[in-house]
mmCIF file of C-alpha atoms in Angstrom:
data_model
loop_
_atom_site.group_PDB
_atom_site.id
_atom_site.type_symbol
_atom_site.label_atom_id
_atom_site.label_comp_id
_atom_site.label_asym_id
_atom_site.label_seq_id
_atom_site.Cartn_x
_atom_site.Cartn_y
_atom_site.Cartn_z
ATOM 1 C CA MET A 3 -15.377 -6.094 24.934
ATOM 2 C CA THR A 4 -16.204 -9.445 23.390
ATOM 3 C CA VAL A 5 -18.793 -7.884 21.089
ATOM 4 C CA SER A 6 -16.348 -5.256 19.876
ATOM 5 C CA GLY A 7 -13.762 -7.964 19.264
ATOM 6 C CA VAL A 8 -16.215 -9.889 17.132
ATOM 7 C CA ILE A 9 -17.116 -6.749 15.176
ATOM 8 C CA LEU A 10 -13.455 -5.942 14.572
ATOM 9 C CA THR A 11 -12.741 -9.495 13.446
ATOM 10 C CA VAL A 12 -15.642 -9.503 11.011
ATOM 11 C CA LEU A 13 -14.624 -6.172 9.511
ATOM 12 C CA LEU A 14 -10.997 -7.182 9.078
ATOM 13 C CA CYS A 15 -11.905 -10.575 7.629
ATOM 14 C CA ALA A 16 -14.262 -8.970 5.125
ATOM 15 C CA ALA A 17 -11.560 -6.522 4.076
ATOM 16 C CA ALA A 18 -9.041 -9.336 3.685
ATOM 17 C CA GLY A 19 -11.496 -11.373 1.625
ATOM 18 C CA LEU A 20 -12.231 -8.532 -0.794
ATOM 19 C CA THR A 21 -8.522 -7.845 -1.104
ATOM 20 C CA LEU A 22 -7.828 -11.497 -1.838
ATOM 21 C CA TYR A 23 -10.434 -11.395 -4.588
ATOM 22 C CA ARG A 24 -8.566 -8.528 -6.209
ATOM 23 C CA ILE A 25 -5.279 -10.404 -5.867
ATOM 24 C CA LEU A 26 -6.817 -13.358 -7.661
ATOM 25 C CA ARG A 27 -8.509 -11.427 -10.447
ATOM 26 C CA GLY A 28 -6.257 -8.422 -10.873
ATOM 27 C CA PRO A 29 -5.748 -7.810 -14.562
ATOM 28 C CA ALA A 30 -2.175 -6.625 -14.189
ATOM 29 C CA VAL A 31 0.694 -7.390 -11.863
ATOM 30 C CA LEU A 32 0.514 -3.912 -10.353
ATOM 31 C CA ASP A 33 -3.107 -4.440 -9.338
ATOM 32 C CA ARG A 34 -1.979 -7.464 -7.411
ATOM 33 C CA VAL A 35 0.857 -5.468 -5.890
ATOM 34 C CA ILE A 36 -1.383 -2.766 -4.443
ATOM 35 C CA ALA A 37 -3.866 -5.377 -3.280
ATOM 36 C CA THR A 38 -1.035 -7.186 -1.538
ATOM 37 C CA ASP A 39 -0.084 -3.941 0.169
ATOM 38 C CA VAL A 40 -3.620 -3.596 1.453
ATOM 39 C CA LEU A 41 -3.609 -7.204 2.601
ATOM 40 C CA LEU A 42 -0.413 -6.548 4.519
ATOM 41 C CA ALA A 43 -1.992 -3.501 6.171
ATOM 42 C CA VAL A 44 -4.984 -5.620 7.147
ATOM 43 C CA VAL A 45 -2.710 -8.287 8.620
ATOM 44 C CA VAL A 46 -0.794 -5.654 10.604
ATOM 45 C CA ALA A 47 -4.095 -4.251 11.852
ATOM 46 C CA ALA A 48 -5.281 -7.695 12.878
ATOM 47 C CA ILE A 49 -2.094 -8.473 14.794
ATOM 48 C CA ALA A 50 -2.231 -5.092 16.549
ATOM 49 C CA ALA A 51 -5.861 -5.646 17.430
ATOM 50 C CA GLU A 52 -5.068 -9.067 18.815
ATOM 51 C CA ALA A 53 -2.267 -7.580 20.914
ATOM 52 C CA ALA A 54 -4.646 -4.913 22.157
ATOM 53 C CA PHE A 55 -7.451 -7.270 23.090
ATOM 54 C CA SER A 56 -5.229 -9.785 24.832
ATOM 55 C CA ARG A 57 -2.998 -7.090 26.415
ATOM 56 C CA ASP A 58 -0.024 -9.083 25.206
ATOM 57 C CA ALA A 59 2.826 -7.251 23.496
ATOM 58 C CA THR A 60 4.618 -10.335 22.206
ATOM 59 C CA ALA A 61 3.620 -9.834 18.578
ATOM 60 C CA LEU A 62 4.631 -6.193 18.288
ATOM 61 C CA PRO A 63 8.108 -6.792 16.768
ATOM 62 C CA VAL A 64 6.356 -8.740 14.031
ATOM 63 C CA LEU A 65 4.604 -5.512 13.074
ATOM 64 C CA VAL A 66 7.930 -3.742 12.595
ATOM 65 C CA VAL A 67 9.199 -6.513 10.360
ATOM 66 C CA LEU A 68 6.001 -6.567 8.311
ATOM 67 C CA SER A 69 5.935 -2.831 7.782
ATOM 68 C CA ILE A 70 9.445 -2.920 6.327
ATOM 69 C CA LEU A 71 8.932 -6.080 4.318
ATOM 70 C CA GLY A 72 5.853 -4.936 2.436
ATOM 71 C CA PHE A 73 7.641 -1.824 1.272
ATOM 72 C CA VAL A 74 10.596 -3.814 -0.023
ATOM 73 C CA GLY A 75 8.338 -6.221 -1.887
ATOM 74 C CA SER A 76 6.170 -3.646 -3.593
ATOM 75 C CA VAL A 77 9.101 -1.474 -4.625
ATOM 76 C CA GLY A 78 10.911 -4.501 -6.006
ATOM 77 C CA VAL A 79 7.955 -5.558 -8.082
ATOM 78 C CA ALA A 80 7.365 -2.012 -9.292
ATOM 79 C CA ARG A 81 10.969 -1.715 -10.381
ATOM 80 C CA LEU A 82 11.626 -5.135 -11.820
ATOM 81 C CA GLY A 83 8.316 -6.892 -12.233
ATOM 82 C CA SER A 84 6.800 -4.530 -14.727
ATOM 83 C CA SER A 85 6.555 -6.597 -17.873
ATOM 84 C CA THR A 86 7.897 -3.929 -20.199
ATOM 85 C CA ALA A 87 11.389 -2.673 -20.767
ATOM 86 C CA GLU A 88 12.519 0.584 -19.280
ATOM 87 C CA PRO A 89 12.283 3.408 -21.784
ATOM 88 C CA ASP A 90 15.362 5.180 -22.914
ATOM 89 C CA THR A 91 16.038 8.263 -20.865
ATOM 90 C CA ALA A 92 17.115 10.506 -23.717
ATOM 91 C CA ALA A 93 13.766 12.175 -24.223
ATOM 92 C CA SER A 94 13.174 12.815 -20.549
ATOM 93 C CA ALA A 95 16.709 14.120 -20.139
ATOM 94 C CA ALA A 96 16.164 16.388 -23.122
ATOM 95 C CA ALA A 97 13.016 17.679 -21.480
ATOM 96 C CA GLY A 98 15.081 18.791 -18.519
ATOM 97 C CA GLN A 99 13.824 16.093 -16.188
ATOM 98 C CA SER A 100 17.142 15.114 -14.737
ATOM 99 C CA ASP A 101 15.628 14.537 -11.309
ATOM 100 C CA THR A 102 13.289 11.865 -12.647
ATOM 101 C CA ASP A 103 15.995 9.737 -14.169
ATOM 102 C CA PRO A 104 15.111 6.062 -14.004
ATOM 103 C CA ALA A 105 18.652 5.062 -14.950
ATOM 104 C CA ALA A 106 19.918 6.483 -11.662
ATOM 105 C CA LEU A 107 18.457 3.514 -9.854
ATOM 106 C CA ASN A 108 19.797 0.663 -11.936
ATOM 107 C CA VAL A 109 23.454 1.504 -12.231
ATOM 108 C CA PRO A 110 25.275 -1.591 -13.483
ATOM 109 C CA THR A 111 27.532 -3.087 -10.875
ATOM 110 C CA HIS A 112 30.907 -3.839 -12.353
ATOM 111 C CA GLY A 113 32.649 -6.791 -10.874
ATOM 112 C CA GLY A 114 30.981 -7.261 -7.528
ATOM 113 C CA ARG A 115 30.612 -11.022 -7.535
ATOM 114 C CA SER A 116 30.307 -11.737 -3.875
ATOM 115 C CA MET B 20 -13.160 4.809 29.565
ATOM 116 C CA ILE B 21 -9.775 4.661 27.842
ATOM 117 C CA ASP B 22 -10.656 1.172 26.662
ATOM 118 C CA VAL B 23 -13.836 2.470 25.078
ATOM 119 C CA ILE B 24 -11.858 5.118 23.177
ATOM 120 C CA ALA B 25 -9.350 2.487 22.078
ATOM 121 C CA VAL B 26 -12.067 0.176 20.798
ATOM 122 C CA VAL B 27 -13.764 3.000 18.898
ATOM 123 C CA LEU B 28 -10.463 3.950 17.246
ATOM 124 C CA MET B 29 -9.734 0.368 16.284
ATOM 125 C CA ILE B 30 -13.179 -0.110 14.806
ATOM 126 C CA GLY B 31 -12.654 3.058 12.775
ATOM 127 C CA GLY B 32 -9.412 1.658 11.428
ATOM 128 C CA ALA B 33 -11.099 -1.616 10.556
ATOM 129 C CA LEU B 34 -13.833 0.297 8.743
ATOM 130 C CA LEU B 35 -11.159 2.039 6.674
ATOM 131 C CA CYS B 36 -9.686 -1.369 5.837
ATOM 132 C CA LEU B 37 -13.113 -2.555 4.731
ATOM 133 C CA ALA B 38 -13.593 0.573 2.628
ATOM 134 C CA ALA B 39 -10.309 -0.126 0.879
ATOM 135 C CA GLY B 40 -11.422 -3.694 0.186
ATOM 136 C CA ILE B 41 -14.680 -2.508 -1.345
ATOM 137 C CA ALA B 42 -12.814 0.083 -3.383
ATOM 138 C CA LEU B 43 -10.459 -2.600 -4.676
ATOM 139 C CA LEU B 44 -13.489 -4.458 -5.938
ATOM 140 C CA ARG B 45 -15.433 -1.623 -7.480
ATOM 141 C CA PHE B 46 -13.044 1.024 -8.733
ATOM 142 C CA PRO B 47 -12.346 0.827 -12.453
ATOM 143 C CA ASP B 48 -8.728 1.737 -12.704
ATOM 144 C CA LEU B 49 -5.375 1.179 -11.049
ATOM 145 C CA LEU B 50 -4.789 4.795 -10.122
ATOM 146 C CA SER B 51 -8.217 5.193 -8.549
ATOM 147 C CA ARG B 52 -7.672 1.953 -6.660
ATOM 148 C CA MET B 53 -4.360 3.283 -5.405
ATOM 149 C CA HIS B 54 -6.142 6.359 -4.106
ATOM 150 C CA ALA B 55 -8.303 4.099 -1.968
ATOM 151 C CA THR B 56 -5.592 1.695 -0.884
ATOM 152 C CA ALA B 57 -3.561 4.429 0.766
ATOM 153 C CA LYS B 58 -6.256 4.831 3.410
ATOM 154 C CA PRO B 59 -5.754 1.653 5.452
ATOM 155 C CA GLN B 60 -2.009 1.811 4.915
ATOM 156 C CA VAL B 61 -1.765 5.170 6.651
ATOM 157 C CA LEU B 62 -4.848 6.411 8.494
ATOM 158 C CA GLY B 63 -6.440 3.072 9.275
ATOM 159 C CA LEU B 64 -3.207 1.655 10.579
ATOM 160 C CA LEU B 65 -2.547 4.790 12.629
ATOM 161 C CA LEU B 66 -5.972 4.547 14.248
ATOM 162 C CA ILE B 67 -5.473 0.888 15.088
ATOM 163 C CA LEU B 68 -1.989 1.493 16.469
ATOM 164 C CA ILE B 69 -3.229 4.397 18.607
ATOM 165 C CA GLY B 70 -5.981 2.166 19.939
ATOM 166 C CA CYS B 71 -3.463 -0.572 20.675
ATOM 167 C CA GLY B 72 -1.242 1.904 22.486
ATOM 168 C CA LEU B 73 -4.127 3.168 24.566
ATOM 169 C CA ARG B 74 -4.916 -0.386 25.494
ATOM 170 C CA LEU B 75 -1.374 -1.508 26.337
ATOM 171 C CA ARG B 76 -0.105 1.696 28.062
ATOM 172 C CA ASP B 77 3.428 0.418 28.517
ATOM 173 C CA PRO B 78 6.217 2.768 27.362
ATOM 174 C CA VAL B 79 8.181 -0.024 25.687
ATOM 175 C CA ASP B 80 5.173 -1.191 23.698
ATOM 176 C CA VAL B 81 4.167 2.350 22.817
ATOM 177 C CA THR B 82 7.613 3.084 21.407
ATOM 178 C CA THR B 83 7.383 -0.072 19.292
ATOM 179 C CA LEU B 84 4.014 1.056 17.972
ATOM 180 C CA VAL B 85 5.413 4.510 17.198
ATOM 181 C CA LEU B 86 8.225 2.818 15.289
ATOM 182 C CA VAL B 87 5.726 0.866 13.197
ATOM 183 C CA ALA B 88 3.780 4.043 12.485
ATOM 184 C CA VAL B 89 6.911 5.912 11.430
ATOM 185 C CA PHE B 90 7.952 3.100 9.099
ATOM 186 C CA GLN B 91 4.517 3.036 7.506
ATOM 187 C CA LEU B 92 4.421 6.804 7.064
ATOM 188 C CA ALA B 93 7.904 6.797 5.542
ATOM 189 C CA THR B 94 7.519 3.841 3.206
ATOM 190 C CA ALA B 95 3.924 3.858 1.981
ATOM 191 C CA PRO B 96 4.262 7.052 -0.121
ATOM 192 C CA VAL B 97 7.507 5.803 -1.660
ATOM 193 C CA ALA B 98 5.992 2.463 -2.613
ATOM 194 C CA ALA B 99 2.869 4.137 -3.986
ATOM 195 C CA HIS B 100 4.971 6.497 -6.055
ATOM 196 C CA MET B 101 7.011 3.682 -7.542
ATOM 197 C CA VAL B 102 3.925 1.631 -8.385
ATOM 198 C CA ALA B 103 2.116 4.603 -9.905
ATOM 199 C CA ARG B 104 5.117 5.568 -11.994
ATOM 200 C CA SER B 105 5.486 2.040 -13.276
ATOM 201 C CA ALA B 106 1.788 1.944 -14.061
ATOM 202 C CA TYR B 107 1.988 5.217 -15.939
ATOM 203 C CA ARG B 108 4.917 4.070 -18.004
ATOM 204 C CA THR B 109 3.253 0.830 -19.013
ATOM 205 C CA HIS B 110 -0.186 2.386 -19.646
ATOM 206 C CA ARG B 111 -1.980 0.423 -16.958
ATOM 207 C CA PHE B 112 -4.505 3.167 -16.388
ATOM 208 C CA ARG B 113 -7.568 4.591 -18.039
ATOM 209 C CA ALA B 114 -6.494 7.744 -19.763
ATOM 210 C CA ASP B 115 -10.102 8.771 -20.370
ATOM 211 C CA LEU B 116 -10.697 9.045 -16.614
ATOM 212 C CA LEU B 117 -7.969 11.607 -16.062
ATOM 213 C CA VAL B 118 -9.053 15.198 -15.629
ATOM 214 C CA VAL B 119 -5.609 16.584 -16.306
ATOM 215 C CA ASP B 120 -2.435 14.701 -17.166
ATOM 216 C CA GLU B 121 0.498 16.676 -15.857
ATOM 217 C CA LEU B 122 2.979 13.866 -16.401
ATOM 218 C CA ALA B 123 2.547 13.664 -20.151
ATOM 219 C CA PRO B 124 5.203 16.248 -21.101
ATOM 220 C CA ALA B 125 7.584 14.954 -18.451
ATOM 221 C CA ILE B 126 7.507 11.212 -19.009
ATOM 222 C CA THR B 127 8.023 9.275 -22.174
ATOM 223 C CA PRO B 128 5.998 6.085 -21.970
ATOM 224 C CA ALA B 129 7.447 2.685 -22.666
ATOM 225 C CA ALA B 130 7.975 2.264 -26.358
ATOM 226 C CA ASP B 131 6.802 -1.292 -26.933
ATOM 227 C CA THR B 132 3.336 -1.075 -25.434
ATOM 228 C CA PRO B 133 0.187 -0.133 -27.323
ATOM 229 C CA ALA B 134 -1.292 3.183 -26.324
ATOM 230 C CA GLY B 135 -3.778 3.739 -23.549
ATOM 231 C CA HIS B 136 -5.665 0.636 -22.647
ATOM 232 C CA GLY B 137 -7.528 0.256 -19.462
ATOM 233 C CA PRO B 138 -7.087 -2.764 -17.253
ATOM 234 C CA ARG B 139 -7.173 -5.849 -19.380
#
């Protein structure tokens, strides 16, 4: 059991290291976003493996939080962190692509200063 | 015996994580990297969570692990779709590597970016 724990740790640490290299040297923001998603998956895997090897279920709610949080972060960066402006939707609407309307997601909120 | 199965499953998941790390280093393009990064987010994590559930064997913990798996399965495709769409609109991919581009008639790319560069 100890040997398998060492093997698992080495594999996960190598994966996290390669992913961190891509986060450092990603040419675009989106490269860093997908690498961060992979890093989050590796962290979730490491916490689950630790819970399995120690037979201790204390850290399992952390996994739920992490699996939601990574999704929110990557979607936010994909929506707002892309360094270019959103294209106008006239051409895509003219092509009959009303279901792929990017303006449906950023409806301006009138008022709502809470 | 169940512990042996759990350890084998977890090592398989860790190998998928390592494969995704290597693919992040060596693949040339954001879309091809995204193809590889979906593996630890879904299958690798499922293998590790199944191994963890086989090791813990408590109904409360197993339901928590099932919840994590359901969240990952529900959110990883959505996040990948958003990132890929944003990448397509801003030309962050190598157009010469595509076999067929089915999005070209359906999506107008962003106007103020130069056409088809690879990763810069």
